[in-house]
């Protein structure tokens, strides 16, 4: 009932907001994509419906990965803690991470674990829960990332709807792997 509770009861729309931006920026439907923190596969399903064919997911929870597997949207799935670097033999063309970054770990300093999994020039779309954005002061933490990680660049921050039934907004970050 996780998806039903999240979407129907809490008004979760961050996945739709993020996928809309992702689709506008990543036009190659054969791009190798990482769904970082894929959960039950809400984003993977949306991307598959939009015609993407090379989606790979990771998540901390084995039970969530079982649900994501059932969507048949993913070429591969693996258990992974996003506070650690993403191991990959072949870098991804793009990444998306929706609903992962909030009040606890992973946090702002772990964004580079996603961008480092990309090819140079690769784009990552990441959502941040709006309540966490304010309480943790994500804006100042992002400035530290720009200064301390020259291989990652923040391109845009956009306000989005997140949990509409709870009155919680969010932020959508667009990042680029620079080298």
mmCIF file of C-alpha atoms in Angstrom:
data_model
loop_
_atom_site.group_PDB
_atom_site.id
_atom_site.type_symbol
_atom_site.label_atom_id
_atom_site.label_comp_id
_atom_site.label_asym_id
_atom_site.label_seq_id
_atom_site.Cartn_x
_atom_site.Cartn_y
_atom_site.Cartn_z
ATOM 1 C CA UNK A 1 0.000 0.000 0.000
ATOM 2 C CA UNK A 2 3.080 2.275 0.037
ATOM 3 C CA UNK A 3 2.397 3.895 -3.347
ATOM 4 C CA UNK A 4 -1.321 4.277 -2.658
ATOM 5 C CA UNK A 5 -0.680 5.856 0.746
ATOM 6 C CA UNK A 6 1.966 8.178 -0.639
ATOM 7 C CA UNK A 7 0.161 9.275 -3.779
ATOM 8 C CA UNK A 8 -3.502 9.129 -2.783
ATOM 9 C CA UNK A 9 -3.352 10.016 0.909
ATOM 10 C CA UNK A 10 -0.407 12.442 1.001
ATOM 11 C CA UNK A 11 -0.792 13.902 -2.494
ATOM 12 C CA UNK A 12 2.738 12.983 -3.577
ATOM 13 C CA UNK A 13 3.518 14.586 -6.951
ATOM 14 C CA UNK A 14 7.297 15.029 -6.806
ATOM 15 C CA UNK A 15 7.771 12.107 -9.196
ATOM 16 C CA UNK A 16 5.566 13.717 -11.859
ATOM 17 C CA UNK A 17 7.240 17.110 -11.432
ATOM 18 C CA UNK A 18 10.751 15.643 -11.669
ATOM 19 C CA UNK A 19 9.966 13.405 -14.635
ATOM 20 C CA UNK A 20 8.504 16.320 -16.561
ATOM 21 C CA UNK A 21 11.761 18.271 -16.205
ATOM 22 C CA UNK A 22 13.891 15.165 -16.841
ATOM 23 C CA UNK A 23 12.035 14.380 -20.083
ATOM 24 C CA UNK A 24 12.516 17.958 -21.309
ATOM 25 C CA UNK A 25 16.295 17.799 -20.690
ATOM 26 C CA UNK A 26 17.161 14.190 -21.567
ATOM 27 C CA UNK A 27 15.696 13.662 -25.024
ATOM 28 C CA UNK A 28 17.622 10.495 -25.962
ATOM 29 C CA UNK A 29 15.235 7.657 -25.105
ATOM 30 C CA UNK A 30 18.147 5.155 -25.219
ATOM 31 C CA UNK A 31 20.208 7.127 -22.670
ATOM 32 C CA UNK A 32 21.613 5.010 -19.840
ATOM 33 C CA UNK A 33 19.733 6.331 -16.777
ATOM 34 C CA UNK A 34 20.238 5.822 -13.050
ATOM 35 C CA UNK A 35 17.138 6.082 -10.866
ATOM 36 C CA UNK A 36 18.986 6.700 -7.586
ATOM 37 C CA UNK A 37 16.836 5.669 -4.640
ATOM 38 C CA UNK A 38 14.225 4.180 -6.962
ATOM 39 C CA UNK A 39 11.937 2.958 -4.179
ATOM 40 C CA UNK A 40 8.928 1.113 -5.579
ATOM 41 C CA UNK A 41 9.630 2.281 -9.125
ATOM 42 C CA UNK A 42 7.249 5.236 -9.491
ATOM 43 C CA UNK A 43 9.833 7.169 -11.528
ATOM 44 C CA UNK A 44 10.928 4.121 -13.526
ATOM 45 C CA UNK A 45 7.327 3.491 -14.584
ATOM 46 C CA UNK A 46 6.913 7.095 -15.695
ATOM 47 C CA UNK A 47 10.159 7.060 -17.668
ATOM 48 C CA UNK A 48 9.306 3.728 -19.297
ATOM 49 C CA UNK A 49 5.894 5.127 -20.308
ATOM 50 C CA UNK A 50 7.743 8.098 -21.857
ATOM 51 C CA UNK A 51 9.768 5.680 -24.002
ATOM 52 C CA UNK A 52 13.051 5.365 -22.088
ATOM 53 C CA UNK A 53 14.506 1.874 -22.489
ATOM 54 C CA UNK A 54 17.756 1.782 -20.482
ATOM 55 C CA UNK A 55 16.791 2.515 -16.861
ATOM 56 C CA UNK A 56 18.793 1.168 -13.910
ATOM 57 C CA UNK A 57 17.776 1.582 -10.283
ATOM 58 C CA UNK A 58 19.229 1.372 -6.825
ATOM 59 C CA UNK A 59 17.693 1.661 -3.386
ATOM 60 C CA UNK A 60 18.657 1.054 0.227
ATOM 61 C CA UNK A 61 15.622 -1.169 0.858
ATOM 62 C CA UNK A 62 15.503 -4.703 -0.543
ATOM 63 C CA UNK A 63 11.695 -4.707 -0.158
ATOM 64 C CA UNK A 64 11.402 -1.537 -2.228
ATOM 65 C CA UNK A 65 13.614 -3.120 -4.892
ATOM 66 C CA UNK A 66 11.242 -6.108 -5.034
ATOM 67 C CA UNK A 67 8.401 -3.697 -5.788
ATOM 68 C CA UNK A 68 10.497 -1.851 -8.384
ATOM 69 C CA UNK A 69 11.344 -5.155 -10.064
ATOM 70 C CA UNK A 70 7.657 -5.899 -10.516
ATOM 71 C CA UNK A 71 7.260 -2.743 -12.649
ATOM 72 C CA UNK A 72 9.492 -4.255 -15.364
ATOM 73 C CA UNK A 73 10.812 -0.742 -16.023
ATOM 74 C CA UNK A 74 14.429 -1.470 -15.047
ATOM 75 C CA UNK A 75 17.290 -3.155 -16.860
ATOM 76 C CA UNK A 76 18.989 -3.736 -13.501
ATOM 77 C CA UNK A 77 18.372 -3.102 -9.816
ATOM 78 C CA UNK A 78 20.800 -3.152 -6.922
ATOM 79 C CA UNK A 79 20.760 -2.469 -3.222
ATOM 80 C CA UNK A 80 22.802 0.616 -2.442
ATOM 81 C CA UNK A 81 23.285 3.228 0.271
ATOM 82 C CA UNK A 82 23.467 6.675 -1.392
ATOM 83 C CA UNK A 83 25.738 7.970 1.366
ATOM 84 C CA UNK A 84 28.386 5.919 -0.490
ATOM 85 C CA UNK A 85 29.716 6.331 -4.041
ATOM 86 C CA UNK A 86 27.780 4.529 -6.757
ATOM 87 C CA UNK A 87 29.961 1.768 -8.200
ATOM 88 C CA UNK A 88 29.618 1.516 -11.950
ATOM 89 C CA UNK A 89 31.725 0.068 -14.740
ATOM 90 C CA UNK A 90 29.975 2.303 -17.247
ATOM 91 C CA UNK A 91 28.981 5.830 -16.249
ATOM 92 C CA UNK A 92 25.381 6.869 -16.761
ATOM 93 C CA UNK A 93 24.212 9.453 -19.277
ATOM 94 C CA UNK A 94 21.718 10.891 -16.786
ATOM 95 C CA UNK A 95 20.337 10.332 -13.304
ATOM 96 C CA UNK A 96 17.161 11.093 -11.414
ATOM 97 C CA UNK A 97 16.591 10.899 -7.682
ATOM 98 C CA UNK A 98 13.107 11.626 -6.372
ATOM 99 C CA UNK A 99 11.907 11.495 -2.782
ATOM 100 C CA UNK A 100 15.280 10.485 -1.346
ATOM 101 C CA UNK A 101 16.712 13.739 -0.002
ATOM 102 C CA UNK A 102 14.877 14.997 3.071
ATOM 103 C CA UNK A 103 15.727 15.549 6.755
ATOM 104 C CA UNK A 104 18.084 12.616 7.302
ATOM 105 C CA UNK A 105 20.755 10.802 5.321
ATOM 106 C CA UNK A 106 21.475 10.934 2.517
ATOM 107 C CA UNK A 107 22.023 14.678 2.700
ATOM 108 C CA UNK A 108 23.394 17.496 0.548
ATOM 109 C CA UNK A 109 27.010 16.343 0.699
ATOM 110 C CA UNK A 110 25.942 13.010 -0.799
ATOM 111 C CA UNK A 111 24.667 14.571 -4.037
ATOM 112 C CA UNK A 112 28.144 14.143 -5.495
ATOM 113 C CA UNK A 113 27.715 10.367 -5.213
ATOM 114 C CA UNK A 114 25.057 10.702 -7.896
ATOM 115 C CA UNK A 115 26.875 13.196 -10.124
ATOM 116 C CA UNK A 116 30.075 11.145 -10.009
ATOM 117 C CA UNK A 117 28.167 8.210 -11.482
ATOM 118 C CA UNK A 118 27.571 10.276 -14.647
ATOM 119 C CA UNK A 119 29.556 10.780 -17.824
ATOM 120 C CA UNK A 120 30.989 14.292 -18.186
ATOM 121 C CA UNK A 121 28.125 16.510 -19.319
ATOM 122 C CA UNK A 122 25.576 14.161 -17.749
ATOM 123 C CA UNK A 123 22.547 15.696 -16.043
ATOM 124 C CA UNK A 124 21.062 14.728 -12.681
ATOM 125 C CA UNK A 125 17.579 15.747 -11.551
ATOM 126 C CA UNK A 126 17.161 15.573 -7.772
ATOM 127 C CA UNK A 127 14.240 16.521 -5.535
ATOM 128 C CA UNK A 128 14.528 17.793 -1.978
ATOM 129 C CA UNK A 129 11.627 17.822 0.468
ATOM 130 C CA UNK A 130 10.732 21.491 1.112
ATOM 131 C CA UNK A 131 10.486 21.104 4.864
ATOM 132 C CA UNK A 132 14.006 19.670 4.899
ATOM 133 C CA UNK A 133 15.149 22.404 2.498
ATOM 134 C CA UNK A 134 14.304 25.027 5.099
ATOM 135 C CA UNK A 135 15.163 23.177 8.318
ATOM 136 C CA UNK A 136 18.539 21.849 7.162
ATOM 137 C CA UNK A 137 19.483 25.004 5.187
ATOM 138 C CA UNK A 138 20.170 23.141 1.979
ATOM 139 C CA UNK A 139 20.952 26.363 0.121
ATOM 140 C CA UNK A 140 24.141 27.008 2.101
ATOM 141 C CA UNK A 141 25.114 23.332 1.858
ATOM 142 C CA UNK A 142 24.793 23.476 -1.924
ATOM 143 C CA UNK A 143 27.216 26.398 -2.015
ATOM 144 C CA UNK A 144 29.752 24.146 -0.275
ATOM 145 C CA UNK A 145 29.277 21.490 -2.949
ATOM 146 C CA UNK A 146 29.923 23.990 -5.723
ATOM 147 C CA UNK A 147 33.120 25.131 -3.985
ATOM 148 C CA UNK A 148 34.452 21.726 -2.907
ATOM 149 C CA UNK A 149 33.495 19.491 -5.832
ATOM 150 C CA UNK A 150 34.667 20.912 -9.157
ATOM 151 C CA UNK A 151 33.278 17.889 -11.023
ATOM 152 C CA UNK A 152 29.689 18.813 -10.072
ATOM 153 C CA UNK A 153 27.855 22.002 -10.949
ATOM 154 C CA UNK A 154 24.431 23.136 -9.811
ATOM 155 C CA UNK A 155 22.591 24.448 -12.874
ATOM 156 C CA UNK A 156 19.151 25.246 -11.464
ATOM 157 C CA UNK A 157 16.914 25.189 -8.394
ATOM 158 C CA UNK A 158 13.170 25.188 -9.012
ATOM 159 C CA UNK A 159 10.276 25.212 -6.531
ATOM 160 C CA UNK A 160 7.889 22.294 -7.080
ATOM 161 C CA UNK A 161 4.811 20.736 -5.538
ATOM 162 C CA UNK A 162 5.792 17.760 -3.393
ATOM 163 C CA UNK A 163 3.195 16.497 -0.879
ATOM 164 C CA UNK A 164 0.116 18.509 -1.787
ATOM 165 C CA UNK A 165 -2.227 17.059 0.862
ATOM 166 C CA UNK A 166 0.323 17.945 3.536
ATOM 167 C CA UNK A 167 1.042 21.426 2.181
ATOM 168 C CA UNK A 168 4.719 20.563 1.696
ATOM 169 C CA UNK A 169 6.543 21.960 -1.302
ATOM 170 C CA UNK A 170 9.894 20.841 -2.629
ATOM 171 C CA UNK A 171 12.904 21.863 -4.645
ATOM 172 C CA UNK A 172 14.050 20.356 -7.896
ATOM 173 C CA UNK A 173 17.787 20.558 -8.479
ATOM 174 C CA UNK A 174 19.418 20.215 -11.866
ATOM 175 C CA UNK A 175 23.082 19.243 -11.599
ATOM 176 C CA UNK A 176 25.738 18.508 -14.193
ATOM 177 C CA UNK A 177 28.869 16.361 -14.126
ATOM 178 C CA UNK A 178 31.475 18.785 -15.428
ATOM 179 C CA UNK A 179 34.454 16.495 -15.963
#
